[in-house]
Amino acid sequence: MSQSVADNKEIVLVDLLDRILYKGVILRGDITISVANVDLIYLGLKLLLTSVDKVDEMRRQAVWGVQPQPGSRVTVETESR
Amino acid sequence: MIYLYGITDYSATPLPDISGLGDAPLLSLASRDVLAIYSRLVSSGGADILLATQDNLLKHEAVLEALMANCTVLPVQFGSVYSDESALEAALKDHHASFVSSLQRVRGKVELSLRVLWKDENRSQPATETLHQPDKESAPANGRAYLLARLQTQQADQVRRQHAEAMIATLKGSLDALCKESSFRILLDPFLSIKTSFLVEKEGVPAFCRAVKHQISTYPDLRFVLTGPWPPYNFVSICDEPFDRSLLQ
């Protein structure tokens, strides 16, 4: 897999998570899903299981000289999924 | 427990040949002219907890995309769990009118996502200004320095916003005719970053993609990423807030 393809796959997954966790029909269920253990999600999947806003925050941190998080590299090219 | 994936029109269309979370078979529950797609949820260790794992998240999306292939679907946010069918049926009845109108809104359409970024983050800095970016590791020497830094940051944000707004106007001008609805969001940071979503007729997707590629060719200094087609997550407005999602931030 080329680096470009891998990068694009990351972007697609970030796009997915931005939708699946924050958008769509929001209904009140009977139980609460476990989202408190964000580190578990993050460590397991690096950047892929966080929101786009989180990605941008990480990139901003990198630009401002703060130690970036693993996986914060984001390069994109045009590609339809 | 049962887990809800999406809402579709009631129809004779068979459920897609795909399993749900925990490989449970998909089931459907009708309420008048809408249909809820769900599966039984196997509780782990008896705890009423659903983990947002990679497998679960991707499975949720896979079910929605399988549904989307054959019918109109309202994607439900990850994590909607009900104690049993009667609880789900009550939710369907409560929101029936909203489901019907939302299905009408997105019928035959899909969502496309377009993000715009500078290729080089340095280019996103205002070209005509020499704005000093505050160093987060060094505190301002005095109040005046602090206020100056704040002013410079605001000026930089303003320039970036102007860049982004100009780009949005361009995108609207070229793409709005090819979609039914669109939404734009500017992320103010040293990268010019615009998040857009478009609601596009299924058969109009190729033409839309061609139009985007044409736009890309006119902006060699920008990076674009176009993804989709997605279920119309950004074009349903039914909200019955289930819990504090700020925990995810």
Coordinates of C-alpha atoms in Angstrom, one line a residue, chain A residues 7-42 44-45 48-67 72 74-81, chain B residues 1 4 48-54 57-58 60-61 65 74-83 87 95 99 111-113 115 117 133-134 137 185 187-191 193 195 197 209 216 223-230 233-234 236 238-243 245 247-249:
Chain A
D7 CA -3.1 8.6 4.1
N8 CA -6.3 8.8 2.2
K9 CA -7.7 5.8 4.1
E10 CA -6.9 7.6 7.3
I11 CA -8.9 10.6 6.1
V12 CA -11.8 8.4 5.1
L13 CA -11.9 6.9 8.5
V14 CA -11.7 10.2 10.2
D15 CA -14.6 11.4 8.0
L16 CA -16.5 8.3 9.1
L17 CA -15.9 8.8 12.7
D18 CA -16.8 12.5 12.5
R19 CA -20.2 11.3 11.2
I20 CA -20.9 8.2 13.1
L21 CA -20.1 9.7 16.5
Y22 CA -21.5 13.2 16.1
K23 CA -24.1 13.2 13.3
G24 CA -27.1 11.3 12.2
V25 CA -30.4 10.7 14.0
I26 CA -29.8 11.1 17.7
L27 CA -32.2 9.1 19.8
R28 CA -32.3 8.5 23.5
G29 CA -31.6 4.9 24.1
D30 CA -32.0 2.9 27.2
I31 CA -28.3 2.6 28.1
T32 CA -25.2 4.7 27.7
I33 CA -22.4 3.6 25.4
S34 CA -19.0 3.5 26.9
V35 CA -17.1 6.5 25.6
A36 CA -15.3 7.5 28.8
N37 CA -12.3 5.4 28.1
V38 CA -11.2 7.5 25.2
D39 CA -7.6 6.4 25.7
L40 CA -8.6 2.8 24.9
I41 CA -10.1 3.9 21.7
Y42 CA -7.3 6.2 20.8
G44 CA -6.1 1.0 19.7
L45 CA -6.6 2.9 16.6
L48 CA -8.5 6.9 13.3
L49 CA -11.0 6.7 16.1
T50 CA -11.3 10.3 17.0
S51 CA -13.1 13.2 15.5
V52 CA -11.9 15.5 12.8
D53 CA -11.9 18.4 15.2
K54 CA -9.5 16.4 17.4
V55 CA -7.3 15.8 14.4
D56 CA -7.2 19.5 13.7
E57 CA -6.4 20.2 17.3
M58 CA -3.5 17.8 17.1
R59 CA -2.3 19.4 13.9
R60 CA -2.5 22.8 15.5
Q61 CA -0.5 21.5 18.4
A62 CA 2.2 20.3 16.0
V63 CA 2.3 23.6 14.3
W64 CA 2.6 25.5 17.6
G65 CA 5.5 23.4 18.7
V66 CA 3.7 21.2 21.1
Q67 CA 4.6 17.6 20.9
S72 CA -1.2 13.3 13.6
V74 CA -2.4 14.3 7.8
T75 CA -1.8 14.6 4.1
V76 CA -4.6 14.4 1.6
E77 CA -5.2 14.0 -2.0
T78 CA -8.3 13.8 -4.0
E79 CA -9.8 10.4 -4.0
S80 CA -13.3 9.1 -4.0
R81 CA -13.9 6.3 -1.6
Chain B
M1 CA -30.9 -5.3 24.6
L4 CA -30.5 0.4 16.3
D48 CA -25.0 -2.6 30.1
I49 CA -22.1 -1.1 28.2
L50 CA -21.5 -0.9 24.5
L51 CA -17.9 -0.2 23.6
A52 CA -17.0 2.1 20.8
T53 CA -14.5 -0.3 19.4
Q54 CA -13.2 -0.3 15.9
L57 CA -18.0 1.4 14.7
L58 CA -17.1 -0.1 11.4
H60 CA -22.4 0.1 12.3
E61 CA -21.3 1.9 9.2
E65 CA -24.0 1.3 3.7
L74 CA -31.7 7.7 8.0
P75 CA -28.4 6.9 9.8
V76 CA -28.7 6.7 13.5
Q77 CA -25.8 7.8 15.6
F78 CA -23.6 5.1 17.0
G79 CA -24.8 3.9 20.4
S80 CA -28.6 3.8 20.3
V81 CA -29.6 0.9 22.4
Y82 CA -33.0 -0.1 23.7
S83 CA -34.1 -2.6 26.3
A87 CA -39.1 0.5 23.8
H95 CA -40.5 10.5 16.1
F99 CA -38.7 10.2 10.3
E111 CA -23.8 12.6 1.2
L112 CA -20.4 13.6 -0.1
S113 CA -17.7 15.1 2.0
R115 CA -12.3 18.9 2.9
L117 CA -6.5 22.2 3.2
Q133 CA 2.3 33.8 16.3
P134 CA 2.4 33.7 20.1
E137 CA 5.8 28.3 26.0
R185 CA -17.7 24.8 8.3
L187 CA -11.9 25.5 11.1
L188 CA -9.7 28.4 12.0
D189 CA -6.2 27.2 12.6
P190 CA -2.8 27.7 10.8
F191 CA -4.1 25.4 8.1
S193 CA -9.4 24.0 6.6
K195 CA -15.3 21.0 6.0
S197 CA -20.9 18.2 3.1
C209 CA -17.0 14.4 -8.7
I216 CA -9.0 21.2 -7.8
R223 CA -5.4 20.0 -1.1
F224 CA -8.8 18.5 -1.4
V225 CA -10.1 15.2 -0.1
L226 CA -13.5 14.0 -1.4
T227 CA -15.1 11.1 0.4
G228 CA -18.4 9.3 0.0
P229 CA -21.0 8.4 -0.8
W230 CA -22.0 8.4 2.8
Y233 CA -25.5 11.9 8.4
N234 CA -25.3 15.7 8.1
V236 CA -31.0 14.6 9.3
I238 CA -33.7 14.5 14.5
C239 CA -32.0 15.0 17.9
D240 CA -33.1 13.4 21.2
E241 CA -29.7 13.9 22.9
P242 CA -28.8 10.5 24.5
F243 CA -25.8 11.5 26.5
R245 CA -20.8 13.4 23.8
L247 CA -16.7 13.0 26.8
L248 CA -15.4 12.1 23.4
Q249 CA -13.6 15.4 22.8

